[in-house]
mmCIF file of C-alpha atoms and ligand atoms in Angstrom:
data_model
loop_
_atom_site.group_PDB
_atom_site.id
_atom_site.type_symbol
_atom_site.label_atom_id
_atom_site.label_comp_id
_atom_site.label_asym_id
_atom_site.label_seq_id
_atom_site.Cartn_x
_atom_site.Cartn_y
_atom_site.Cartn_z
ATOM 1 C CA MET N 1 0.304 -0.182 0.431
ATOM 2 C CA ILE N 2 1.106 3.584 -0.752
ATOM 3 C CA PHE N 3 0.945 5.797 1.891
ATOM 4 C CA ARG N 4 0.921 9.539 2.649
ATOM 5 C CA GLN N 5 0.179 11.373 5.953
ATOM 6 C CA LEU N 6 0.750 15.311 5.035
ATOM 7 C CA PHE N 7 0.689 18.500 7.690
ATOM 8 C CA ASP N 8 -1.132 22.086 7.358
ATOM 9 C CA SER N 9 0.825 23.566 9.779
ATOM 10 C CA VAL N 10 -2.142 26.444 9.977
ATOM 11 C CA SER N 11 -5.137 24.400 11.357
ATOM 12 C CA SER N 12 -2.629 21.467 12.709
ATOM 13 C CA THR N 13 -4.389 19.275 10.456
ATOM 14 C CA TYR N 14 -3.274 15.755 8.784
ATOM 15 C CA SER N 15 -5.014 14.395 5.530
ATOM 16 C CA TYR N 16 -3.781 10.879 4.332
ATOM 17 C CA VAL N 17 -2.874 9.728 0.241
ATOM 18 C CA LEU N 18 -3.891 6.052 0.165
ATOM 19 C CA ALA N 19 -3.338 4.027 -2.772
ATOM 20 C CA SER N 20 -1.921 0.435 -3.928
ATOM 21 C CA ARG N 21 -0.695 0.707 -7.615
ATOM 22 C CA HIS N 22 -1.588 -0.942 -10.876
ATOM 23 C CA GLY N 23 -3.694 1.516 -12.223
ATOM 24 C CA GLY N 24 -3.034 4.404 -10.005
ATOM 25 C CA GLU N 25 -5.650 4.839 -7.997
ATOM 26 C CA ALA N 26 -5.415 7.077 -4.762
ATOM 27 C CA LEU N 27 -7.951 8.433 -2.830
ATOM 28 C CA ILE N 28 -7.413 11.580 -0.203
ATOM 29 C CA ILE N 29 -8.607 11.862 3.833
ATOM 30 C CA ASP N 30 -9.176 15.223 5.094
ATOM 31 C CA PRO N 31 -7.334 17.518 2.623
ATOM 32 C CA VAL N 32 -6.857 20.947 2.641
ATOM 33 C CA LEU N 33 -7.767 23.712 0.333
ATOM 34 C CA ASP N 34 -4.131 25.336 1.017
ATOM 35 C CA LYS N 35 -2.347 22.005 0.155
ATOM 36 C CA VAL N 36 -4.666 21.159 -3.347
ATOM 37 C CA GLU N 37 -1.492 22.124 -5.182
ATOM 38 C CA ARG N 38 0.939 19.858 -3.489
ATOM 39 C CA TYR N 39 -1.369 16.783 -3.254
ATOM 40 C CA LEU N 40 -1.812 17.720 -7.213
ATOM 41 C CA LYS N 41 1.943 17.513 -7.044
ATOM 42 C CA LEU N 42 2.704 14.710 -5.051
ATOM 43 C CA MET N 43 -0.180 12.692 -7.256
ATOM 44 C CA GLU N 44 2.328 13.599 -10.135
ATOM 45 C CA GLU N 45 5.447 12.552 -8.253
ATOM 46 C CA LEU N 46 3.952 9.362 -7.296
ATOM 47 C CA ASP N 47 2.183 8.781 -10.860
ATOM 48 C CA LEU N 48 -1.264 8.500 -9.049
ATOM 49 C CA ARG N 49 -4.706 9.294 -10.256
ATOM 50 C CA LEU N 50 -6.969 10.773 -7.017
ATOM 51 C CA VAL N 51 -10.057 8.928 -8.007
ATOM 52 C CA LYS N 52 -11.876 10.001 -4.510
ATOM 53 C CA ALA N 53 -11.906 12.964 -2.393
ATOM 54 C CA VAL N 54 -12.761 11.729 1.672
ATOM 55 C CA ASP N 55 -13.982 14.490 4.231
ATOM 56 C CA THR N 56 -13.967 12.911 7.904
ATOM 57 C CA HIS N 57 -16.553 14.956 9.164
ATOM 58 C CA LEU N 58 -17.540 19.470 8.641
ATOM 59 C CA HIS N 59 -14.598 20.650 9.583
ATOM 60 C CA ALA N 60 -14.455 24.055 11.409
ATOM 61 C CA ASP N 61 -11.028 24.901 11.669
ATOM 62 C CA HIS N 62 -10.222 24.424 7.412
ATOM 63 C CA ILE N 63 -11.278 24.932 4.739
ATOM 64 C CA THR N 64 -12.039 21.846 2.748
ATOM 65 C CA GLY N 65 -9.927 20.495 -0.204
ATOM 66 C CA LEU N 66 -12.622 18.321 -1.545
ATOM 67 C CA GLY N 67 -14.044 20.974 -3.509
ATOM 68 C CA ALA N 68 -11.001 22.540 -5.330
ATOM 69 C CA LEU N 69 -9.708 18.335 -5.733
ATOM 70 C CA ARG N 70 -13.030 17.882 -8.252
ATOM 71 C CA ASP N 71 -12.655 20.456 -10.093
ATOM 72 C CA ARG N 72 -9.265 20.055 -10.853
ATOM 73 C CA THR N 73 -9.277 15.898 -11.371
ATOM 74 C CA HIS N 74 -12.919 15.457 -11.699
ATOM 75 C CA CYS N 75 -12.688 13.194 -8.154
ATOM 76 C CA VAL N 76 -15.339 11.549 -6.208
ATOM 77 C CA THR N 77 -16.509 14.115 -3.214
ATOM 78 C CA VAL N 78 -17.065 11.310 -0.200
ATOM 79 C CA MET N 79 -18.917 12.480 3.287
ATOM 80 C CA GLY N 80 -21.178 10.841 5.576
ATOM 81 C CA GLU N 81 -25.252 9.987 4.627
ATOM 82 C CA GLN N 82 -25.061 12.683 7.310
ATOM 83 C CA SER N 83 -23.834 15.338 5.714
ATOM 84 C CA LYS N 84 -25.018 18.414 4.464
ATOM 85 C CA VAL N 85 -22.572 19.354 2.236
ATOM 86 C CA ASP N 86 -23.041 20.489 -1.503
ATOM 87 C CA VAL N 87 -19.776 19.120 -3.030
ATOM 88 C CA VAL N 88 -20.365 15.495 -2.136
ATOM 89 C CA SER N 89 -21.384 13.568 -4.497
ATOM 90 C CA MET N 90 -21.348 9.878 -2.603
ATOM 91 C CA ARG N 91 -22.395 9.472 0.735
ATOM 92 C CA ILE N 92 -21.525 6.612 2.985
ATOM 93 C CA ALA N 93 -22.646 5.087 5.637
ATOM 94 C CA ASP N 94 -21.934 2.633 8.241
ATOM 95 C CA GLY N 95 -21.039 -0.804 7.910
ATOM 96 C CA ASP N 96 -19.863 0.695 4.002
ATOM 97 C CA ARG N 97 -17.047 -0.078 1.910
ATOM 98 C CA LEU N 98 -15.309 2.622 1.041
ATOM 99 C CA THR N 99 -12.869 0.915 -2.089
ATOM 100 C CA ILE N 100 -10.531 1.911 -5.531
ATOM 101 C CA GLU N 101 -8.863 -0.126 -6.445
ATOM 102 C CA GLY N 102 -7.411 -3.068 -5.066
ATOM 103 C CA LEU N 103 -7.977 -1.008 -1.440
ATOM 104 C CA SER N 104 -11.901 -1.263 0.548
ATOM 105 C CA LEU N 105 -12.159 0.577 4.047
ATOM 106 C CA ASP N 106 -14.482 -0.110 6.635
ATOM 107 C CA VAL N 107 -16.922 2.733 7.435
ATOM 108 C CA LEU N 108 -17.509 3.233 10.677
ATOM 109 C CA TYR N 109 -20.040 5.704 11.899
ATOM 110 C CA THR N 110 -18.259 7.981 15.007
ATOM 111 C CA PRO N 111 -20.609 10.902 16.070
ATOM 112 C CA GLY N 112 -20.153 12.630 18.924
ATOM 113 C CA HIS N 113 -17.514 15.780 17.658
ATOM 114 C CA THR N 114 -20.485 15.995 15.188
ATOM 115 C CA ASP N 115 -22.731 14.723 14.276
ATOM 116 C CA ASP N 116 -21.400 13.742 10.773
ATOM 117 C CA SER N 117 -18.532 12.027 11.937
ATOM 118 C CA TYR N 118 -16.574 9.073 11.073
ATOM 119 C CA SER N 119 -13.562 6.717 11.441
ATOM 120 C CA PHE N 120 -11.631 4.619 8.146
ATOM 121 C CA LEU N 121 -10.264 1.263 8.777
ATOM 122 C CA ILE N 122 -8.217 -0.409 6.467
ATOM 123 C CA GLY N 123 -6.033 -3.497 7.816
ATOM 124 C CA ASP N 124 -3.450 -2.885 11.222
ATOM 125 C CA ARG N 125 -4.679 1.815 10.776
ATOM 126 C CA VAL N 126 -7.899 3.268 11.580
ATOM 127 C CA PHE N 127 -8.426 7.425 10.321
ATOM 128 C CA THR N 128 -10.136 8.210 13.387
ATOM 129 C CA GLY N 129 -11.194 11.915 12.510
ATOM 130 C CA ASP N 130 -11.715 14.217 15.176
ATOM 131 C CA THR N 131 -13.128 11.323 17.243
ATOM 132 C CA LEU N 132 -9.951 10.418 18.929
ATOM 133 C CA LEU N 133 -6.945 12.381 18.649
ATOM 134 C CA ILE N 134 -3.684 11.561 20.406
ATOM 135 C CA ARG N 135 -3.902 11.711 23.733
ATOM 136 C CA GLY N 136 -7.279 13.500 23.280
ATOM 137 C CA THR N 137 -10.746 14.245 22.171
ATOM 138 C CA GLY N 138 -12.058 16.233 19.242
ATOM 139 C CA ARG N 139 -14.858 18.998 20.841
ATOM 140 C CA THR N 140 -17.985 18.159 21.181
ATOM 141 C CA ASP N 141 -19.508 21.554 22.207
ATOM 142 C CA PHE N 142 -20.587 22.890 18.683
ATOM 143 C CA GLN N 143 -21.586 21.499 15.190
ATOM 144 C CA ASN N 144 -24.202 19.097 16.732
ATOM 145 C CA GLY N 145 -21.313 17.675 19.053
ATOM 146 C CA ASP N 146 -22.652 15.334 21.309
ATOM 147 C CA SER N 147 -20.216 14.257 24.779
ATOM 148 C CA ARG N 148 -23.298 11.080 24.716
ATOM 149 C CA ALA N 149 -22.864 9.988 21.409
ATOM 150 C CA GLN N 150 -18.822 9.953 21.463
ATOM 151 C CA TYR N 151 -18.251 8.831 24.806
ATOM 152 C CA GLU N 152 -20.023 5.262 22.616
ATOM 153 C CA SER N 153 -18.061 6.105 19.350
ATOM 154 C CA LEU N 154 -14.739 6.142 21.672
ATOM 155 C CA GLN N 155 -15.660 2.868 22.966
ATOM 156 C CA ARG N 156 -16.092 1.326 19.679
ATOM 157 C CA LEU N 157 -12.789 2.181 18.417
ATOM 158 C CA LEU N 158 -11.336 0.832 21.684
ATOM 159 C CA ARG N 159 -12.662 -2.218 21.053
ATOM 160 C CA LEU N 160 -10.242 -2.683 17.726
ATOM 161 C CA PRO N 161 -6.886 -4.655 18.507
ATOM 162 C CA ASP N 162 -4.459 -2.999 20.817
ATOM 163 C CA GLU N 163 -2.146 -2.550 17.583
ATOM 164 C CA THR N 164 -4.144 -0.736 15.686
ATOM 165 C CA LEU N 165 -2.795 2.210 14.300
ATOM 166 C CA VAL N 166 -4.681 5.664 14.964
ATOM 167 C CA PHE N 167 -4.198 8.443 12.453
ATOM 168 C CA PRO N 168 -5.944 11.302 13.115
ATOM 169 C CA ALA N 169 -7.015 14.601 11.708
ATOM 170 C CA HIS N 170 -5.060 16.699 14.202
ATOM 171 C CA ASP N 171 -2.369 17.087 16.074
ATOM 172 C CA TYR N 172 -1.261 20.181 17.881
ATOM 173 C CA LYS N 173 1.814 18.908 19.906
ATOM 174 C CA GLY N 174 3.793 16.880 17.122
ATOM 175 C CA ASP N 175 2.861 13.279 17.774
ATOM 176 C CA THR N 176 2.247 11.772 14.035
ATOM 177 C CA VAL N 177 0.782 8.453 15.260
ATOM 178 C CA SER N 178 -0.271 6.320 18.114
ATOM 179 C CA THR N 179 -1.907 3.068 18.479
ATOM 180 C CA ILE N 180 -5.278 2.230 20.614
ATOM 181 C CA GLY N 181 -3.881 0.361 23.001
ATOM 182 C CA GLU N 182 -1.612 3.119 23.919
ATOM 183 C CA GLU N 183 -4.265 5.706 23.360
ATOM 184 C CA ARG N 184 -6.611 3.413 26.011
ATOM 185 C CA ARG N 185 -4.013 3.685 28.547
ATOM 186 C CA PHE N 186 -3.185 7.138 28.046
ATOM 187 C CA ASN N 187 -4.715 8.920 26.692
ATOM 188 C CA PRO N 188 -6.023 11.160 29.495
ATOM 189 C CA ARG N 189 -9.965 11.744 27.944
ATOM 190 C CA LEU N 190 -10.137 7.903 27.816
ATOM 191 C CA GLN N 191 -9.262 7.340 32.152
ATOM 192 C CA VAL N 192 -13.499 7.762 32.479
ATOM 193 C CA PRO N 193 -15.463 4.943 33.943
ATOM 194 C CA ASP N 194 -19.013 5.884 32.284
ATOM 195 C CA ALA N 195 -20.924 7.634 29.675
ATOM 196 C CA ASP N 196 -21.816 10.146 32.829
ATOM 197 C CA GLU N 197 -18.346 11.150 33.736
ATOM 198 C CA TYR N 198 -17.067 11.683 29.777
ATOM 199 C CA SER N 199 -19.948 13.873 29.354
ATOM 200 C CA ALA N 200 -18.967 16.076 32.430
ATOM 201 C CA LEU N 201 -15.481 15.989 31.667
ATOM 202 C CA MET N 202 -15.848 17.310 28.294
ATOM 203 C CA ALA N 203 -18.405 20.019 29.713
ATOM 204 C CA ALA N 204 -15.602 21.304 31.292
ATOM 205 C CA LEU N 205 -12.861 22.416 28.916
ATOM 206 C CA ASN N 206 -14.536 25.894 28.217
ATOM 207 C CA LEU N 207 -12.379 25.793 25.098
ATOM 208 C CA PRO N 208 -12.240 29.251 22.642
ATOM 209 C CA ASN N 209 -14.215 28.296 19.119
ATOM 210 C CA PRO N 210 -11.825 27.543 16.465
ATOM 211 C CA LYS N 211 -10.142 31.346 15.206
ATOM 212 C CA MET N 212 -10.990 29.928 10.913
ATOM 213 C CA MET N 213 -14.489 28.479 12.197
ATOM 214 C CA ASP N 214 -16.870 31.237 11.278
ATOM 215 C CA VAL N 215 -15.230 31.561 7.660
ATOM 216 C CA ALA N 216 -14.631 27.599 7.454
ATOM 217 C CA VAL N 217 -17.588 26.476 7.563
ATOM 218 C CA PRO N 218 -19.753 28.455 5.504
ATOM 219 C CA ALA N 219 -17.406 27.590 3.374
ATOM 220 C CA ASN N 220 -17.236 23.951 3.772
ATOM 221 C CA MET N 221 -20.608 23.962 2.938
ATOM 222 C CA GLN N 222 -20.811 24.940 -0.144
ATOM 223 C CA GLN N 223 -18.739 24.079 -2.765
ATOM 224 C CA GLY N 224 -21.157 22.989 -5.285
ATOM 225 C CA LEU N 225 -20.803 24.808 -8.561
ATOM 226 C CA HIS N 226 -21.247 21.730 -11.244
ATOM 227 C CA GLN N 227 -24.692 21.610 -11.319
ATOM 228 C CA GLU N 228 -25.629 25.050 -11.293
ATOM 229 C CA GLU N 229 -23.584 25.803 -14.479
ATOM 230 C CA VAL N 230 -24.706 21.753 -15.676
ATOM 231 C CA ALA N 231 -28.011 24.096 -15.663
ATOM 232 C CA ARG N 232 -27.272 27.066 -17.027
ATOM 233 C CA ARG N 233 -26.192 25.529 -20.305
ATOM 234 C CA GLY N 234 -29.601 23.546 -21.223
ATOM 235 C CA TRP N 235 -28.074 19.974 -20.126
ATOM 236 C CA ALA N 236 -29.977 19.243 -17.201
ATOM 237 C CA TYR N 237 -33.538 17.390 -16.648
ATOM 238 C CA SER N 238 -35.651 17.872 -13.724
ATOM 239 C CA ALA N 239 -36.402 14.844 -11.698
ATOM 240 C CA GLU N 240 -39.533 15.353 -12.941
ATOM 241 C CA ALA N 241 -39.274 16.097 -16.887
ATOM 242 C CA ALA N 242 -36.812 12.796 -16.313
ATOM 243 C CA ARG N 243 -39.568 10.412 -15.140
ATOM 244 C CA GLY N 244 -41.176 11.096 -19.068
ATOM 245 C CA LEU N 245 -37.451 9.462 -20.315
ATOM 246 C CA VAL N 246 -38.240 5.956 -18.545
ATOM 247 C CA GLY N 247 -38.283 3.632 -22.214
ATOM 248 C CA LYS N 248 -37.965 5.598 -24.770
ATOM 249 C CA ALA N 249 -36.036 3.919 -27.072
ATOM 250 C CA ASP N 250 -34.417 7.368 -28.446
ATOM 251 C CA VAL N 251 -32.903 8.054 -24.411
ATOM 252 C CA ALA N 252 -30.175 6.311 -22.285
ATOM 253 C CA LEU N 253 -29.892 6.489 -19.234
ATOM 254 C CA ILE N 254 -26.517 5.747 -17.446
ATOM 255 C CA ASP N 255 -26.305 5.418 -13.895
ATOM 256 C CA LEU N 256 -23.276 6.178 -12.483
ATOM 257 C CA ARG N 257 -23.395 4.852 -8.902
ATOM 258 C CA GLU N 258 -21.421 1.872 -6.993
ATOM 259 C CA LYS N 259 -23.143 -1.817 -7.239
ATOM 260 C CA ALA N 260 -23.271 -0.317 -3.469
ATOM 261 C CA GLU N 261 -25.165 2.469 -3.847
ATOM 262 C CA ARG N 262 -27.803 0.792 -6.132
ATOM 263 C CA GLU N 263 -28.103 -2.215 -4.262
ATOM 264 C CA ARG N 264 -28.309 0.370 -1.310
ATOM 265 C CA ASP N 265 -30.665 2.881 -3.255
ATOM 266 C CA GLY N 266 -32.384 1.671 -5.948
ATOM 267 C CA ALA N 267 -32.186 2.410 -9.731
ATOM 268 C CA ILE N 268 -34.184 3.913 -12.525
ATOM 269 C CA PRO N 269 -35.934 0.963 -14.612
ATOM 270 C CA GLY N 270 -34.020 1.005 -17.518
ATOM 271 C CA SER N 271 -30.634 2.230 -16.898
ATOM 272 C CA LEU N 272 -27.483 0.822 -17.842
ATOM 273 C CA HIS N 273 -25.233 1.296 -14.916
ATOM 274 C CA ALA N 274 -21.806 2.214 -15.919
ATOM 275 C CA PRO N 275 -19.576 3.975 -12.343
ATOM 276 C CA TYR N 276 -18.094 7.156 -12.440
ATOM 277 C CA ALA N 277 -14.520 5.981 -12.336
ATOM 278 C CA ASP N 278 -14.831 3.915 -16.026
ATOM 279 C CA LEU N 279 -16.512 7.146 -17.087
ATOM 280 C CA GLN N 280 -13.153 8.022 -19.414
ATOM 281 C CA ASP N 281 -13.682 4.346 -21.116
ATOM 282 C CA ASN N 282 -17.473 4.794 -21.650
ATOM 283 C CA ILE N 283 -17.652 8.570 -23.366
ATOM 284 C CA ASP N 284 -13.892 7.598 -25.383
ATOM 285 C CA GLU N 285 -14.573 6.573 -29.077
ATOM 286 C CA GLY N 286 -15.849 2.490 -28.912
ATOM 287 C CA GLY N 287 -16.777 3.043 -25.326
ATOM 288 C CA LEU N 288 -20.273 1.769 -24.409
ATOM 289 C CA ILE N 289 -21.376 5.879 -24.016
ATOM 290 C CA HIS N 290 -19.933 6.753 -27.305
ATOM 291 C CA GLU N 291 -21.422 4.300 -29.380
ATOM 292 C CA LEU N 292 -25.028 4.572 -27.581
ATOM 293 C CA ALA N 293 -24.617 8.368 -28.759
ATOM 294 C CA LEU N 294 -23.567 7.185 -32.631
ATOM 295 C CA SER N 295 -26.290 5.098 -32.173
ATOM 296 C CA GLY N 296 -28.585 8.660 -32.074
ATOM 297 C CA LYS N 297 -29.626 7.772 -28.638
ATOM 298 C CA THR N 298 -30.191 11.050 -25.747
ATOM 299 C CA ILE N 299 -27.645 10.725 -23.027
ATOM 300 C CA VAL N 300 -29.090 11.120 -19.753
ATOM 301 C CA PHE N 301 -26.884 10.056 -16.880
ATOM 302 C CA TYR N 302 -27.306 10.106 -12.863
ATOM 303 C CA CYS N 303 -25.726 9.509 -9.876
ATOM 304 C CA ALA N 304 -26.448 10.249 -6.852
ATOM 305 C CA PHE N 305 -27.034 13.559 -5.712
ATOM 306 C CA GLY N 306 -25.959 15.288 -9.445
ATOM 307 C CA GLU N 307 -22.961 16.269 -8.309
ATOM 308 C CA ARG N 308 -21.218 13.062 -10.885
ATOM 309 C CA SER N 309 -23.714 13.327 -13.540
ATOM 310 C CA ALA N 310 -23.143 16.998 -13.917
ATOM 311 C CA MET N 311 -18.778 16.252 -14.014
ATOM 312 C CA ALA N 312 -20.196 13.236 -17.271
ATOM 313 C CA VAL N 313 -22.608 16.089 -19.218
ATOM 314 C CA GLN N 314 -19.426 18.229 -19.185
ATOM 315 C CA ALA N 315 -16.976 15.358 -19.883
ATOM 316 C CA ALA N 316 -19.204 13.798 -22.319
ATOM 317 C CA GLN N 317 -19.621 17.467 -23.815
ATOM 318 C CA ASP N 318 -16.240 17.687 -23.689
ATOM 319 C CA ARG N 319 -16.026 14.788 -25.813
ATOM 320 C CA GLY N 320 -17.999 15.642 -28.741
ATOM 321 C CA ILE N 321 -21.076 14.052 -26.970
ATOM 322 C CA ALA N 322 -23.846 16.925 -27.664
ATOM 323 C CA SER N 323 -26.778 15.233 -26.503
ATOM 324 C CA ALA N 324 -25.313 14.354 -22.913
ATOM 325 C CA ARG N 325 -27.293 15.744 -20.340
ATOM 326 C CA HIS N 326 -27.727 14.574 -16.398
ATOM 327 C CA ILE N 327 -30.669 14.542 -13.914
ATOM 328 C CA GLU N 328 -30.068 17.532 -11.392
ATOM 329 C CA GLY N 329 -30.240 16.282 -8.444
ATOM 330 C CA GLY N 330 -29.925 12.922 -9.328
ATOM 331 C CA MET N 331 -31.735 9.859 -7.206
ATOM 332 C CA ALA N 332 -32.345 11.994 -4.063
ATOM 333 C CA ALA N 333 -34.482 14.533 -6.360
ATOM 334 C CA TRP N 334 -35.858 11.367 -8.130
ATOM 335 C CA ARG N 335 -37.328 9.901 -4.902
ATOM 336 C CA THR N 336 -39.107 12.998 -4.214
ATOM 337 C CA THR N 337 -40.955 12.530 -7.405
ATOM 338 C CA GLU N 338 -42.308 9.367 -6.150
ATOM 339 C CA GLY N 339 -45.348 8.275 -4.241
ATOM 340 C CA GLY N 340 -47.480 12.002 -5.108
ATOM 341 C CA ALA N 341 -44.930 13.933 -3.935
ATOM 342 C CA LEU N 342 -44.664 14.299 -8.069
ATOM 343 C CA GLY N 343 -42.772 17.751 -9.035
ATOM 344 C CA GLN N 344 -42.951 18.977 -5.070
ATOM 345 C CA GLY N 345 -38.954 20.597 -5.587
ATOM 346 C CA ALA N 346 -38.086 17.690 -7.799
ATOM 347 C CA ALA N 347 -36.211 20.508 -9.930
ATOM 348 C CA GLY N 348 -34.848 22.654 -7.390
ATOM 349 C CA TYR N 349 -33.359 20.194 -4.935
ATOM 350 C CA ARG N 350 -30.056 20.891 -2.478
ATOM 351 C CA PRO N 351 -28.829 19.006 0.227
ATOM 352 C CA THR N 352 -30.095 21.968 2.720
ATOM 353 C CA ARG N 353 -27.637 24.544 3.202
ATOM 354 C CA SER N 354 -29.179 26.614 6.066
ATOM 355 C CA SER N 355 -27.831 24.083 8.544
HETATM 356 FE FE1 FE2 G 1 -13.207 19.228 13.477
#
């Protein structure tokens, strides 16, 4: 496994690059906007191709690199299903697997620092975000934090084998890695007998808000641009309008999601499965989508929320497929048109930005 730990000294954030080899697919956890050039240079140097950028939670202390990395690499942006961030093109839940070629991370929902906090486990290492830090834990006093939920999340992490390496999202003292066993014994926040005492300990911290909070949180909530731009160019169908396309002989509905997302959330009847990861091959000459377009079909992409499909429309248009369209808001919007709720907010679906 290719593994790099990168540091942003301004926010004391650790970001992690993971890859195996073969085609060079890579994933990054908790990228920082100011360091995007550095990540891209590293990708180039190691001959890697960024396919997924993941945030463990909505950060309050730095601006995420997710939006910029998506713009530069067309990678899939990933957060938990609780996330309201509009940049997110793929949402994951507890028990899911986060995969790239040759690597698979177990997805653990570990709320408490925020209600959208996740940890990721692969082999002998766990990426704990701000849930478990080295000799500390993430604060629980804002962003829907909940010290009791965090206590339970920490107990869950502490059940991992003692030798599991702990890679947190931050360290303010210069430590880079710890182990579960080490944290169980020496982390002062973990020397409490129950959730009540943990909660009391967290309540007594009285921390000032992070310096960047007023800037970072709103910026991190609104990173999505593609869908507006694609709609402006007339390349978008509302979910309601897309219902009229099902079964039409001159339309090819293309599902860009991964297999696990289709199994979890269902698919539009009659649609073809062509995962986003294979998009370039599929729109190139001789590829499935290229051939469908040549045969005169309108290509209508969709995904979970419309972010991946918006990028796919742009890529297909750039490749000369003038009929490429997408379903705005993706399956999430499609589902709001089901069961008599036809038209209700379908065209204008956006993840909530106000909370
Ligand atoms: Fe955080």
